[in-house]
Amino acid sequence: MMGESSTAESERAGSAEDEIASETDPTSEDEEALTRRGFVQRAGTTAAAVGAAGIAASGSATAQDTETYRFGGEVAAWRGREPAPIEGEDNPTIELEAGQEYEFWFENIDGAPHNITIQDGSGNAIVQSELVTGEGTTASVTFTATPQMTQYICTIHPTTMVGDLNVTGQVEGGGGGIPLPILLFASAVVLAFVSPILFAVFLFSRGGGRGGGETPAGPR
């Protein structure tokens, strides 16, 4: 009787310990759920950070101010007006920075037909304003400076109304690359699609590791 009582008490104690352990120790499913949440949260945080960087970069790019140069246009020459360094100069050489946006504005001061054109070294028009006639009429061109730009000219009076452009620096990415904001946004999209695949591989590797480490229990 004493033996049977001790055995029963031992079984009850063991059962109680098992219940406590099951309540306090996370199961493998709980571990996987926690791991899955952490993985998804980290992936989401990374994607959000990449997207935010793309938005910030895009915002900084669009916040760039346009610099304006003003001229008076007449057959004899382009008369510099603004900014101060070109005021009063005829056909002044203009210093530009590659990648910066500019506006070249002029007022017709003699009534003859004029336009303003940005050309490359071969005389090809890169950007050109409308042709204006009549004293007091105005026209302008807006452009982003590139190293190919070498002069501004009135194509109606090309021998007298012509000035040099000196463009320094290089356009980011060589002028033909994908803008940084687009690259960042694309990276965020790719990460969002790839994350589930990476997570599946991660779970598979964990499952394989656990399976490989278990040994079947033999008879006692």
Short mmCIF file of N, CA and C in Angstrom, two decimals, residues 30 38 43 49-50 69 85 91 101 123 141 156 160 167 179 188:
data_model
loop_
_atom_site.label_atom_id
_atom_site.label_comp_id
_atom_site.label_asym_id
_atom_site.label_seq_id
_atom_site.Cartn_x
_atom_site.Cartn_y
_atom_site.Cartn_z
N ASP A 30 4.62 28.65 -30.80
CA ASP A 30 4.71 30.03 -30.29
C ASP A 30 6.01 30.68 -30.73
N GLY A 38 8.45 38.99 -35.78
CA GLY A 38 9.67 39.80 -35.76
C GLY A 38 10.25 39.98 -37.15
N ALA A 43 11.22 43.43 -41.80
CA ALA A 43 11.13 43.67 -43.25
C ALA A 43 10.29 44.91 -43.54
N ALA A 49 11.63 52.46 -44.36
CA ALA A 49 12.79 53.36 -44.33
C ALA A 49 13.27 53.67 -45.73
N VAL A 50 13.30 52.65 -46.60
CA VAL A 50 13.74 52.88 -47.98
C VAL A 50 12.77 53.81 -48.70
N TYR A 69 18.25 84.59 -65.53
CA TYR A 69 19.08 85.60 -66.18
C TYR A 69 18.16 86.42 -67.09
N PRO A 85 26.19 90.76 -61.86
CA PRO A 85 27.47 90.59 -62.57
C PRO A 85 27.38 90.78 -64.08
N ASN A 91 26.42 90.60 -74.69
CA ASN A 91 26.69 89.17 -74.89
C ASN A 91 27.59 88.59 -73.80
N GLU A 101 18.70 74.20 -62.60
CA GLU A 101 17.68 74.72 -63.53
C GLU A 101 17.82 76.23 -63.67
N GLY A 123 26.04 73.55 -82.97
CA GLY A 123 25.01 74.48 -83.43
C GLY A 123 23.61 73.92 -83.42
N VAL A 141 13.19 80.89 -71.98
CA VAL A 141 13.36 79.43 -72.00
C VAL A 141 13.78 79.00 -70.60
N ILE A 156 17.80 84.45 -85.48
CA ILE A 156 17.52 85.43 -86.54
C ILE A 156 18.73 86.33 -86.77
N THR A 160 25.50 88.56 -84.29
CA THR A 160 25.63 89.66 -83.32
C THR A 160 25.01 89.33 -81.97
N VAL A 167 29.59 75.72 -68.72
CA VAL A 167 28.92 74.81 -67.80
C VAL A 167 29.96 73.98 -67.07
N PRO A 179 17.02 58.12 -61.81
CA PRO A 179 17.08 59.02 -60.65
C PRO A 179 17.07 58.23 -59.35
N ALA A 188 12.32 49.38 -52.41
CA ALA A 188 11.31 49.11 -51.39
C ALA A 188 10.27 48.13 -51.91
#
